[in-house]
Amino acid sequence: MTTVEQAIELGLSKDEYQQTIEYMNRIPNITELGIFSAMWSEHCSYKSSRKWLKTLPTEAPWVIQGPGENAGIIDIGNGLAAVFKMESHNHPSFIEPYQGAATGVGGIMRDVFTMGARPIANLNCLRFGSPSHPKTKHLLSGVVAGIGGYGNCMGVPTIGGECTFDKGYNGNILVNAMTVGIVKKDKIFYAKAGSPGSPVVYVGAKTGRDGIHGASMASAAFDSDSDSKRPTVQVGDPFTEKLLLEACLELMETDCIIGIQDMGAAGLTSSSVEMAAKDNNGIEINIDKIPVRETKMTPFEIMLSESQERMLMVLKPGSENKAEEIFKKWELDFSVIGEVTDTKNIVLKENNNIVANIPLEPLANGLIYERAYEKNIITKKVNIPKNNSNWLESLKLLISNHDLCSRRWIWEQYDHMVMGDTIGMPGSESGIVRIHGNQDQALAITTDCTPRYCEANAKLGGMQAVAECYRNLCSVGALPLAITDCLNFGNPENSIVMGQIVSAIDGISSACKVLSMPVVAGNVSLYNETEGKSIPPTPQIGAVGLINDTKKQLSNIIRKNNNQDILIIGKTIGHLECSIYAREIEKIENGQPPNVDLDKELSHGKFILNLADKELISICKDISDGGLAIALAEICIMSNLGCYIKKPEEININEWLYGEDQGRYIIISESNNTEIIINEANKNNISITVIGKVEENSFIVEHNNSKQEISIDKLSNLRNNWFNNYFEK
């Protein structure tokens, strides 16, 4: 017999405990209560966000599978599909950074290859606390090492992502992992159970006590005792996962599999419940048949363990021996642990005794809460001084800032060239991987979110995150196709936080509809707070686009410097509120974010793709954090070339250089093409301005009839040394 106190300890409320009794028509035992607590956790049930997630656009002619499976799938032509998803591993990474980040990478890769796809690229979005916080250095080094340690061993390139710092993440860092894979359209596998009588099979590594209560822990806020939750963090083994990947893909070439599901959050509990419920069946599991690596494990521990590198399969009857041969060849555990039934219950047996018997419907469908929320809260407008302070000193400070400096220290720890198909390097707007065996086509993959915008106006922030991903893809010549999201917020029981969630989803939805980028997969991570303080709202977006002709791929590196013009696509107003300039130079952190004009985002992106298709440009970069000056400086540093630009009279120098107006691109044009491009822009009602030329060695700005400059070598040194200096202190 269980008690309400035990239910609360497992993360259930008093009311939820009473609901379990009503569904069961009796008091659940401890194993049953543990199963309810896992499946009704925020992490598994989406009970606070599900209502709002249903408002997102999820369909398009190229969408094969939207939300509801392990990952989303889009058609990329030639009989192939891209499979991708982003997921959080925030709480585990804060508690144990190396293993938390490593198992986050392993988990998202399993989500992809469980659908039949071979992973071809990883990206990671990292948010840490202030660099001066005593935990930041330890967390940063551990997380980066964990990502590299797992991904490198798997032989999957890590080709991009983000890393920023803000005091709002002092108590809760964010580690969001994204994986993209490729699958033949006729070889896609789903999490389904098939017909009663079909054997249920456990494959992979053995089950241990690591990760127990992981889903519940990921659905709870932290307090001063968070380190005590270390045993809830899973321990990963990438070498076992590599074997599991190859064994699964080999079995998928046979005709043995009915359905397959990764054992992720809530482990065997969620995988068995979700598979059986999809076909409106039941499932019976023999606890004694489950491979374990520790003695005297209870049914509760076995069902709630989140040990890594495990899969649950439903096979066609009679194919067990064939499947077992493959897994034994790869030196992995294989065990028939049960069968599909028609009971519509999950039944667990141990020593021929029933130790749990729960109807699947309340577990699978979970709870839906109508949380109170405050409508989109908008930060008041503030005035940023229009001073004519030395733009050069500001540039030096910004280019060497922890949020704008080079991330080379991070991505050099990742193998981004393994598999031999990476053609877009980390540090660019989007990572690019060639579709193996096809020299012409490639996938462009990017991630983005600007939390300070979201904190000021969650709806605009959600729109901007999607729009910037759209620009990142267009700027490399890729047609944007779809997104995955990872919605990181604080406590949804707080009406302000819940309002941020609702508003951000509204913004994401609006942008996805206009830009024709449906949401095909995602994850929600809530209760990211410590001692009542929530993180900044962070609706992280990952996006995938298609390059049909790699010869027309755009770059942000200038290969030569003779007679090349620098142009801006999009109108510059000089919005400094909520900018990095305002935060770092003027020490003003509030204010309103820049407006997002979705129609202009769409027309500007199409214009860039049209120029690329006509081979009128080869160099393009979107303008985002830090404004024009930072974007142009990055091009110059990457190219080891300089520039000369002249400020228009009608705008303040700092607004021009550091304003974060949206929807803008820098393009570099051969001078004999410039007039053609301007005429094309005028025909399409696109704002376009020639601002200067490519030069040899210096970054030169002219305004008020005077020139100031800095050598590219000096800029490069300022940009490249922050991380090394940080760890040398």
XYZ file of C-alpha atoms in Angstrom:
729
model
C 0.000 0.000 0.000
C 1.237 3.465 -0.859
C 0.600 6.813 0.788
C 0.121 10.378 -0.377
C 3.512 11.185 1.190
C 5.179 8.624 -1.080
C 3.346 10.087 -4.066
C 4.599 13.586 -3.252
C 8.145 12.258 -2.853
C 7.840 10.812 -6.378
C 6.716 14.159 -7.792
C 2.938 13.682 -7.812
C 0.538 16.106 -6.179
C -2.166 15.104 -3.706
C -4.804 15.507 -6.405
C -2.779 13.433 -8.864
C -2.389 10.688 -6.292
C -6.151 10.658 -5.816
C -6.547 10.372 -9.598
C -4.339 7.289 -9.671
C -6.636 5.677 -7.120
C -9.685 6.544 -9.190
C -8.163 5.095 -12.373
C -7.098 1.935 -10.571
C -10.208 1.539 -8.381
C -7.717 0.790 -5.632
C -4.576 2.171 -4.040
C -1.615 1.562 -6.351
C 1.426 -0.294 -5.094
C 4.861 1.343 -5.166
C 5.766 0.051 -8.645
C 2.470 1.254 -10.079
C 2.836 4.592 -8.341
C 6.347 4.967 -9.752
C 5.019 4.308 -13.256
C 2.301 6.928 -12.823
C 4.813 9.456 -11.486
C 7.094 8.978 -14.494
C 4.376 9.092 -17.143
C 2.623 12.030 -15.506
C 5.823 14.020 -15.065
C 6.060 17.239 -17.003
C 8.946 15.757 -18.982
C 6.876 12.847 -20.307
C 3.307 14.156 -20.341
C 3.665 17.807 -21.418
C 0.713 18.420 -19.120
C 1.249 22.192 -18.907
C 2.164 22.829 -22.535
C 0.258 20.253 -24.593
C -2.770 22.463 -25.149
C -0.577 25.189 -26.633
C 1.710 22.899 -28.606
C -1.317 21.780 -30.603
C -1.553 25.306 -32.068
C 1.787 24.967 -33.884
C 1.749 24.332 -37.657
C 2.998 20.798 -38.292
C 2.061 19.980 -41.880
C 3.457 20.658 -45.334
C 3.696 18.621 -48.550
C 7.281 17.685 -47.657
C 6.482 16.583 -44.085
C 6.416 12.794 -43.722
C 6.172 12.651 -39.917
C 5.329 15.477 -37.561
C 5.316 15.595 -33.743
C 4.293 12.437 -31.887
C 7.130 10.107 -32.859
C 10.735 9.827 -31.737
C 11.737 12.441 -34.337
C 10.326 14.438 -37.235
C 10.835 13.454 -40.871
C 10.859 15.538 -44.056
C 11.169 14.507 -47.699
C 14.419 15.714 -49.316
C 13.949 14.031 -52.692
C 15.629 11.124 -54.478
C 13.837 8.625 -52.252
C 15.491 10.013 -49.107
C 14.255 11.752 -45.982
C 15.872 13.802 -43.225
C 15.093 12.735 -39.654
C 15.783 15.219 -36.849
C 14.926 16.407 -33.382
C 16.217 18.595 -30.559
C 15.936 17.623 -26.909
C 17.000 18.952 -23.529
C 19.320 17.448 -20.937
C 19.385 20.482 -18.685
C 18.928 19.172 -15.179
C 21.299 16.197 -15.534
C 24.010 18.430 -17.025
C 23.810 20.872 -14.125
C 24.154 18.055 -11.606
C 26.841 16.059 -13.428
C 28.046 18.022 -16.495
C 30.100 15.374 -18.299
C 27.614 12.498 -18.093
C 24.584 14.779 -18.347
C 25.781 16.260 -21.634
C 27.151 12.950 -22.957
C 23.913 11.066 -22.388
C 21.973 13.960 -23.889
C 23.936 13.432 -27.106
C 23.453 9.668 -26.912
C 19.730 9.991 -26.279
C 19.010 12.309 -29.193
C 20.990 10.086 -31.550
C 18.893 7.076 -30.476
C 15.737 9.068 -31.208
C 16.981 9.436 -34.771
C 18.324 5.972 -35.513
C 15.365 4.253 -33.891
C 13.437 5.519 -36.928
C 15.829 3.798 -39.307
C 18.079 6.785 -40.024
C 21.847 6.906 -39.823
C 22.858 10.047 -37.874
C 24.953 12.412 -40.008
C 25.275 15.519 -37.829
C 24.999 16.780 -34.250
C 24.508 20.315 -32.948
C 24.412 21.554 -29.350
C 22.929 24.711 -27.846
C 24.517 25.631 -24.525
C 23.529 28.336 -22.032
C 25.722 28.915 -19.008
C 25.639 31.333 -16.094
C 27.830 34.393 -15.750
C 31.515 33.654 -16.505
C 32.313 34.974 -13.019
C 29.973 32.527 -11.268
C 31.991 29.929 -9.298
C 30.343 26.965 -11.042
C 30.492 28.191 -14.631
C 34.040 27.124 -15.502
C 33.467 23.598 -14.134
C 30.120 23.238 -15.896
C 31.415 24.616 -19.211
C 34.463 22.346 -19.366
C 32.471 19.272 -18.261
C 29.611 19.791 -20.706
C 31.894 20.428 -23.691
C 34.016 17.395 -22.819
C 30.903 15.224 -22.455
C 29.532 16.284 -25.845
C 32.854 15.669 -27.553
C 33.501 12.430 -25.695
C 30.236 10.840 -26.775
C 29.829 12.282 -30.272
C 33.456 11.662 -31.285
C 33.291 8.029 -30.160
C 30.081 7.539 -32.150
C 31.766 8.835 -35.283
C 29.102 11.484 -35.917
C 30.323 15.035 -36.680
C 29.297 17.933 -34.446
C 28.911 20.758 -36.955
C 27.379 23.684 -35.104
C 25.330 25.077 -32.271
C 25.498 27.945 -29.802
C 27.107 28.860 -26.514
C 26.193 31.974 -24.521
C 26.531 33.199 -20.938
C 24.071 35.049 -18.726
C 23.580 35.370 -14.993
C 20.010 34.153 -15.482
C 21.421 30.627 -15.952
C 23.572 30.647 -12.811
C 21.309 28.116 -11.134
C 20.157 26.198 -14.209
C 22.289 25.726 -17.291
C 20.742 24.578 -20.570
C 22.105 21.748 -22.710
C 19.954 21.200 -25.811
C 21.152 18.527 -28.241
C 20.078 18.125 -31.876
C 20.746 15.268 -34.291
C 19.964 14.919 -37.994
C 19.950 11.627 -39.861
C 19.197 10.305 -43.347
C 16.837 7.426 -44.128
C 15.366 5.835 -47.238
C 11.680 6.753 -47.416
C 10.682 3.088 -47.666
C 12.778 2.130 -44.611
C 11.215 4.334 -41.929
C 10.339 2.666 -38.610
C 7.826 3.791 -36.018
C 7.058 3.165 -32.351
C 4.102 0.805 -32.648
C 3.168 -2.519 -31.101
C 1.334 -4.365 -33.852
C -1.037 -7.237 -33.103
C -1.562 -9.190 -29.863
C 0.794 -12.124 -29.584
C 3.770 -10.289 -31.085
C 6.959 -10.734 -29.033
C 8.376 -7.777 -27.117
C 12.165 -7.729 -27.146
C 14.749 -5.875 -25.073
C 18.095 -5.116 -26.783
C 21.269 -3.208 -25.978
C 22.988 -2.668 -22.657
C 21.937 -4.082 -19.312
C 19.714 -2.177 -16.887
C 21.268 -0.609 -13.803
C 20.236 1.750 -11.068
C 21.530 4.903 -12.792
C 18.937 7.439 -13.864
C 16.117 6.248 -11.606
C 13.667 9.141 -11.126
C 15.347 10.907 -14.074
C 12.085 12.027 -15.692
C 10.703 13.218 -12.375
C 13.938 15.030 -11.563
C 13.804 16.766 -14.938
C 10.322 17.977 -14.058
C 11.233 19.559 -10.740
C 12.902 22.759 -9.666
C 16.288 22.789 -7.956
C 17.063 23.897 -4.436
C 20.231 24.152 -2.344
C 20.316 20.337 -2.126
C 20.458 19.729 -5.896
C 23.802 17.888 -5.707
C 22.041 15.084 -3.835
C 20.225 14.258 -7.086
C 23.455 13.048 -8.706
C 22.320 9.351 -8.682
C 19.424 10.306 -10.983
C 21.891 11.152 -13.772
C 22.420 8.447 -16.377
C 25.854 7.065 -17.251
C 26.636 6.717 -20.958
C 28.793 4.320 -22.970
C 29.235 5.571 -26.558
C 31.004 2.401 -27.670
C 27.964 0.339 -26.714
C 25.722 2.837 -28.494
C 27.825 2.523 -31.649
C 27.270 -1.243 -31.550
C 23.562 -0.683 -30.899
C 23.321 1.681 -33.874
C 24.915 -0.785 -36.261
C 22.913 -3.751 -34.919
C 19.595 -1.876 -35.213
C 20.343 -0.679 -38.751
C 21.335 -4.214 -39.747
C 18.123 -5.683 -38.336
C 16.151 -2.955 -40.102
C 17.372 -4.346 -43.406
C 15.450 -7.552 -42.624
C 11.701 -8.035 -42.335
C 11.674 -8.695 -38.596
C 10.642 -5.417 -36.938
C 7.053 -4.293 -36.346
C 7.942 -1.358 -34.083
C 10.904 0.050 -32.220
C 11.294 2.612 -29.440
C 14.264 4.125 -27.655
C 14.330 3.763 -23.863
C 14.808 7.428 -23.017
C 13.085 9.417 -20.291
C 11.316 7.018 -17.892
C 13.142 4.133 -19.529
C 11.266 0.887 -20.034
C 8.114 2.455 -18.628
C 7.650 5.115 -21.287
C 8.801 2.956 -24.208
C 6.425 0.093 -23.387
C 3.478 2.354 -22.563
C 3.850 4.517 -25.667
C 4.285 1.595 -28.071
C 1.327 -0.379 -26.791
C -0.972 2.631 -26.516
C -0.374 3.727 -30.114
C -2.095 0.599 -31.422
C -4.675 0.617 -28.633
C -3.308 -2.664 -27.330
C -1.888 -3.904 -24.054
C 1.530 -5.211 -23.106
C 2.773 -7.854 -20.690
C 6.370 -7.803 -19.439
C 8.229 -10.451 -17.473
C 10.563 -8.597 -15.114
C 12.682 -11.729 -14.656
C 13.682 -11.668 -18.336
C 15.134 -8.147 -18.305
C 18.958 -8.109 -18.417
C 20.313 -6.321 -15.318
C 23.823 -5.430 -14.210
C 23.066 -5.061 -10.501
C 21.710 -7.559 -8.005
C 18.386 -7.483 -6.226
C 16.857 -4.793 -8.433
C 13.175 -4.303 -7.695
C 10.456 -3.997 -10.378
C 10.218 -0.319 -9.429
C 13.935 0.219 -10.099
C 13.934 -1.794 -13.331
C 10.929 -0.017 -14.806
C 12.129 3.478 -13.891
C 15.823 3.076 -14.623
C 17.121 5.355 -17.359
C 20.229 3.334 -18.090
C 21.462 4.225 -21.537
C 21.966 2.420 -24.860
C 18.761 0.353 -24.710
C 15.898 -0.255 -27.154
C 12.512 -1.916 -27.001
C 11.274 -3.738 -30.088
C 8.190 -5.583 -31.199
C 9.103 -8.303 -33.678
C 7.114 -10.344 -36.128
C 6.320 -13.703 -34.512
C 8.880 -16.303 -35.506
C 11.669 -13.814 -36.221
C 13.192 -13.888 -32.735
C 16.087 -16.203 -33.571
C 17.082 -14.225 -36.659
C 17.067 -11.000 -34.656
C 18.960 -12.535 -31.754
C 21.758 -13.711 -34.066
C 22.357 -10.124 -35.199
C 22.497 -8.694 -31.676
C 24.690 -11.481 -30.355
C 27.079 -10.840 -33.277
C 27.370 -7.245 -32.070
C 27.853 -8.490 -28.473
C 24.659 -6.886 -27.179
C 22.007 -8.217 -24.848
C 18.900 -9.661 -26.465
C 15.939 -10.922 -24.498
C 12.286 -11.679 -25.261
C 10.697 -10.020 -22.220
C 7.002 -10.197 -23.031
C 4.319 -9.866 -25.644
C 1.656 -7.553 -26.989
C -1.803 -8.275 -25.533
C -5.379 -7.148 -26.087
C -5.941 -6.149 -22.434
C -5.265 -2.413 -22.952
C -3.266 -2.635 -19.723
C 0.413 -2.802 -18.913
C 0.965 -5.915 -16.820
C 4.256 -6.679 -15.091
C 5.076 -10.142 -13.758
C 7.847 -11.278 -11.431
C 8.240 -14.908 -10.416
C 4.873 -15.572 -12.137
C 3.180 -13.043 -9.851
C 1.544 -9.847 -11.102
C 3.416 -6.910 -9.556
C 1.706 -4.153 -11.562
C -1.463 -3.923 -13.632
C -2.388 -0.461 -14.932
C -4.757 0.705 -17.700
C -2.684 2.272 -20.477
C -5.055 5.069 -21.429
C -4.424 7.350 -18.403
C -0.687 6.681 -18.633
C -0.362 7.422 -22.335
C -2.737 10.366 -22.540
C -1.664 11.777 -19.205
C -3.019 14.976 -17.774
C -3.706 18.332 -19.393
C -3.612 21.388 -17.167
C -5.132 24.765 -17.912
C -2.515 26.818 -16.136
C -3.277 30.429 -15.362
C -1.137 32.783 -17.390
C -0.492 36.460 -17.926
C -0.719 37.613 -21.518
C 2.397 38.632 -23.389
C 4.247 41.004 -21.081
C 6.224 43.628 -22.953
C 9.157 45.447 -21.386
C 8.854 49.225 -21.471
C 10.772 51.215 -24.035
C 14.039 52.759 -22.831
C 16.262 55.402 -24.362
C 19.737 54.352 -25.389
C 22.083 57.378 -25.482
C 22.789 58.489 -29.045
C 26.325 59.370 -28.223
C 29.187 59.604 -30.644
C 31.545 57.680 -28.450
C 34.492 56.028 -30.067
C 33.022 53.268 -32.248
C 36.399 51.578 -32.444
C 36.726 51.108 -28.704
C 33.194 49.680 -28.657
C 34.114 47.252 -31.439
C 37.165 46.053 -29.503
C 35.085 45.441 -26.395
C 32.269 43.689 -28.240
C 34.328 41.433 -30.523
C 36.177 40.131 -27.460
C 33.013 39.726 -25.365
C 32.106 36.249 -24.089
C 28.909 36.207 -26.175
C 30.454 37.418 -29.457
C 33.965 35.965 -29.421
C 35.025 32.897 -31.403
C 33.769 29.510 -30.149
C 36.785 27.735 -31.690
C 37.876 26.471 -28.234
C 34.621 24.532 -28.098
C 34.274 23.161 -31.590
C 37.920 22.142 -31.856
C 37.103 19.548 -29.184
C 34.540 18.010 -31.507
C 35.294 15.919 -34.583
C 33.395 17.871 -37.215
C 34.965 16.161 -40.241
C 34.319 12.490 -39.442
C 32.220 10.704 -42.136
C 33.853 12.973 -44.730
C 30.699 14.850 -45.750
C 31.005 18.094 -43.765
C 31.306 21.036 -46.168
C 30.146 23.846 -43.860
C 32.378 24.342 -40.833
C 31.366 25.193 -37.259
C 31.404 28.943 -36.731
C 29.309 29.644 -39.813
C 25.615 30.564 -39.934
C 24.709 26.940 -40.600
C 26.562 23.668 -40.533
C 26.427 21.884 -43.893
C 26.746 18.168 -44.624
C 26.713 16.658 -48.078
C 24.144 13.917 -48.600
C 26.395 10.875 -48.778
C 26.834 9.567 -52.266
C 25.417 12.755 -53.826
C 27.957 15.438 -54.648
C 25.276 17.974 -55.570
C 22.916 17.987 -52.586
C 23.536 18.928 -48.986
C 21.626 19.633 -45.799
C 22.125 22.932 -43.987
C 21.391 22.816 -40.257
C 21.232 25.656 -37.778
C 20.048 26.597 -34.294
C 19.086 29.894 -32.739
C 17.391 31.785 -29.936
C 17.956 35.192 -28.339
C 16.787 34.849 -24.717
C 17.126 38.559 -23.895
C 14.575 39.301 -26.630
C 12.269 36.599 -25.248
C 12.545 38.016 -21.745
C 11.552 41.454 -22.996
C 8.728 40.214 -25.246
C 8.202 36.470 -25.425
C 6.058 36.548 -28.565
C 8.543 38.654 -30.524
C 11.362 36.516 -29.137
C 9.701 33.328 -30.401
C 9.185 34.910 -33.826
C 12.770 36.125 -33.944
C 14.238 32.721 -33.089
C 12.459 31.135 -36.066
C 13.231 34.091 -38.342
C 16.931 34.008 -37.545
C 17.086 30.280 -38.255
C 15.406 31.083 -41.570
C 18.061 33.722 -42.311
C 20.870 31.397 -41.248
C 19.719 28.840 -43.815
C 19.118 31.344 -46.600
C 22.537 32.897 -46.014
C 24.243 29.633 -47.039
C 21.942 29.146 -50.040
C 19.647 26.554 -48.449
C 15.880 26.399 -48.876
C 14.416 26.348 -45.329
C 12.111 23.340 -44.835
C 11.195 22.674 -41.210
C 12.084 23.190 -37.568
C 12.347 21.347 -34.305
C 12.051 23.214 -31.022
C 13.224 22.811 -27.444
C 11.175 25.079 -25.202
C 13.113 25.866 -22.012
C 11.229 27.770 -19.318
C 10.824 28.070 -15.571
C 7.944 26.948 -13.360
C 4.646 26.791 -15.322
C 2.706 27.137 -12.071
C 3.934 30.733 -12.060
C 1.460 32.710 -14.185
C 4.204 34.988 -15.568
C 6.281 32.005 -16.705
C 3.203 30.329 -18.161
C 2.486 33.540 -20.023
C 6.002 33.413 -21.480
C 5.345 29.864 -22.679
C 2.026 30.728 -24.307
C 3.397 33.896 -25.918
C 6.573 32.266 -27.232
C 4.583 29.429 -28.798
C 2.298 32.027 -30.379
C 5.332 33.799 -31.850
C 6.880 30.565 -33.110
C 3.586 29.568 -34.705
C 3.202 32.921 -36.475
C 6.723 32.775 -37.899
C 6.495 29.142 -38.986
C 3.262 29.819 -40.885
C 4.596 32.822 -42.820
C 8.011 31.276 -43.514
C 6.593 27.824 -44.429
C 8.703 26.044 -41.835
C 6.433 23.612 -39.969
C 7.359 22.184 -36.567
C 7.994 18.453 -37.013
C 9.456 17.527 -33.627
C 10.354 19.022 -30.305
C 10.731 18.943 -26.573
C 9.581 21.001 -23.622
C 11.791 21.497 -20.562
C 10.071 23.244 -17.659
C 10.870 23.875 -14.001
C 14.251 25.311 -14.927
C 14.520 27.314 -11.727
C 16.505 27.301 -8.509
C 15.075 28.470 -5.210
C 12.207 30.178 -6.985
C 14.251 32.002 -9.647
C 13.456 30.969 -13.238
C 15.790 31.042 -16.211
C 15.227 33.563 -18.991
C 12.630 32.140 -21.390
C 14.599 30.196 -24.021
C 12.528 28.714 -26.866
C 15.436 27.150 -28.717
C 14.885 26.478 -32.426
C 16.709 24.028 -34.713
C 16.101 24.196 -38.459
C 16.953 22.155 -41.549
C 17.211 23.354 -45.134
C 18.176 21.809 -48.464
C 20.910 22.874 -50.882
C 20.104 21.328 -54.251
C 23.320 22.416 -55.937
C 26.413 22.657 -53.747
C 28.189 24.648 -56.449
C 25.777 27.484 -55.583
C 26.352 27.199 -51.835
C 26.993 30.573 -50.181
C 29.856 31.225 -47.788
C 30.894 33.919 -45.314
C 34.530 33.740 -46.433
C 35.813 36.071 -49.164
C 38.280 34.283 -51.415
C 39.697 37.374 -53.187
C 39.625 41.134 -52.755
C 39.653 42.801 -56.166
C 36.686 45.041 -56.959
C 34.140 43.678 -54.527
C 31.315 45.747 -53.064
C 29.702 45.375 -49.661
C 25.902 45.671 -49.619
C 23.186 45.437 -46.990
C 19.857 43.795 -47.760
C 17.120 45.208 -45.529
C 16.558 48.572 -43.926
C 18.768 49.797 -41.093
C 16.974 51.841 -38.437
C 19.544 51.367 -35.692
C 17.603 49.544 -32.959
C 19.808 49.501 -29.860
C 17.296 48.557 -27.162
C 17.856 45.020 -25.883
C 21.083 44.836 -27.909
C 24.452 43.526 -26.807
C 25.814 47.045 -27.392
C 23.316 48.460 -24.891
C 24.167 45.746 -22.367
C 27.949 45.869 -22.646
C 28.703 49.490 -23.583
C 25.838 51.475 -22.061
C 25.153 48.961 -19.226
C 21.421 49.030 -20.013
C 19.846 45.551 -20.000
C 16.155 46.283 -20.418
C 14.106 47.793 -23.224
C 12.156 46.429 -26.162
C 13.556 43.986 -28.708
C 13.666 44.851 -32.412
C 10.522 44.323 -34.438
C 10.204 41.224 -36.634
C 8.515 41.811 -39.984
C 7.777 38.286 -41.182
C 6.726 39.335 -44.669
C 10.034 41.126 -45.154
C 11.925 38.155 -43.686
C 10.269 35.981 -46.315
C 10.882 38.320 -49.248
C 14.492 39.023 -48.224
C 15.248 35.326 -47.830
C 13.733 34.484 -51.218
C 15.750 37.310 -52.753
C 19.008 35.921 -51.329
C 18.181 32.439 -52.655
C 17.383 33.924 -56.070
C 20.753 35.721 -56.170
C 22.496 32.489 -55.206
C 20.649 30.520 -57.856
C 21.669 33.054 -60.507
C 25.250 32.929 -59.157
C 25.265 36.684 -58.687
C 26.709 36.330 -55.173
C 28.822 33.771 -53.340
C 29.293 35.579 -50.008
C 26.433 36.214 -47.588
C 25.946 36.588 -43.842
C 22.912 37.511 -41.798
C 23.141 40.426 -39.358
C 22.186 39.505 -35.798
C 23.843 39.894 -32.352
C 26.137 42.896 -32.310
C 24.750 44.355 -35.531
C 26.504 45.255 -38.777
C 29.945 45.817 -37.249
C 30.195 42.380 -35.666
C 28.820 40.565 -38.732
C 31.222 42.354 -41.063
C 34.152 41.932 -38.679
C 33.499 38.171 -38.591
C 33.562 38.015 -42.403
C 36.843 39.941 -42.472
C 38.460 37.781 -39.776
C 37.374 34.526 -41.412
C 38.620 35.792 -44.789
C 41.786 37.502 -43.504
C 40.757 40.514 -45.560
C 39.689 44.028 -44.616
C 36.910 46.434 -45.550
C 36.161 50.090 -46.037
C 32.626 51.261 -45.160
C 31.086 54.732 -44.999
C 28.291 55.704 -42.612
C 25.194 57.355 -44.093
C 24.646 60.900 -42.815
C 21.145 60.327 -41.483
C 22.046 57.843 -38.737
C 24.154 57.843 -35.565
C 27.402 55.873 -35.838
C 26.644 53.471 -32.991
C 23.100 52.864 -34.172
C 24.419 52.109 -37.649
C 27.176 49.781 -36.554
C 25.583 48.030 -33.574
C 21.816 48.213 -34.078
C 20.131 44.811 -34.201
C 17.388 45.482 -36.758
C 16.058 42.177 -38.046
C 15.706 40.781 -41.553
C 19.101 41.995 -42.808
C 21.958 40.373 -44.686
C 25.443 41.432 -45.733
C 26.304 40.341 -49.256
C 29.582 40.726 -51.105
C 29.218 41.357 -54.823
C 31.660 41.503 -57.687
C 31.525 45.136 -58.768
C 30.297 44.272 -62.261
C 27.298 42.499 -60.671
C 26.361 45.228 -58.207
C 24.121 47.203 -60.529
C 22.335 44.010 -61.629
C 21.693 43.114 -57.989
C 20.415 46.614 -57.170
C 18.041 46.501 -60.130
C 16.776 43.077 -59.036
C 16.213 44.425 -55.526
C 14.327 47.464 -56.784
C 12.095 45.245 -58.935
C 11.227 43.194 -55.853
C 10.787 46.177 -53.506
C 13.805 45.078 -51.469
C 15.763 47.680 -49.510
C 19.417 47.553 -50.608
C 22.379 49.784 -49.814
C 26.003 49.773 -50.985
C 28.061 50.632 -47.914
C 31.637 50.032 -49.002
C 34.287 47.777 -50.513
C 36.522 44.869 -49.615
C 40.057 46.047 -48.755
C 43.368 44.405 -47.928
C 44.329 44.452 -44.266
C 42.182 46.757 -42.106
C 38.643 47.337 -40.867
C 38.032 50.970 -41.860
C 35.013 53.136 -41.052
C 34.472 56.640 -42.357
C 32.062 59.061 -40.667
C 31.993 62.793 -40.065
C 34.647 63.185 -42.771
C 37.209 61.194 -40.810
C 38.441 57.622 -40.885
C 39.373 55.197 -38.151
C 40.755 51.730 -38.635
C 41.990 48.588 -36.934
C 44.055 45.825 -38.457
C 42.370 42.491 -39.128
C 45.155 40.763 -37.194
C 44.313 42.839 -34.111
C 40.586 42.136 -34.505
C 41.304 38.448 -34.916
C 43.389 38.309 -31.745
C 40.663 40.058 -29.784
C 38.005 37.663 -31.076
C 39.918 34.422 -30.697
C 41.416 34.570 -27.217
C 38.538 34.859 -24.723
C 38.153 31.149 -23.919
C 41.876 30.499 -23.565
C 42.261 33.512 -21.288
C 39.221 32.437 -19.268
C 40.646 29.015 -18.462
C 44.121 30.371 -17.766
C 42.852 32.562 -14.911
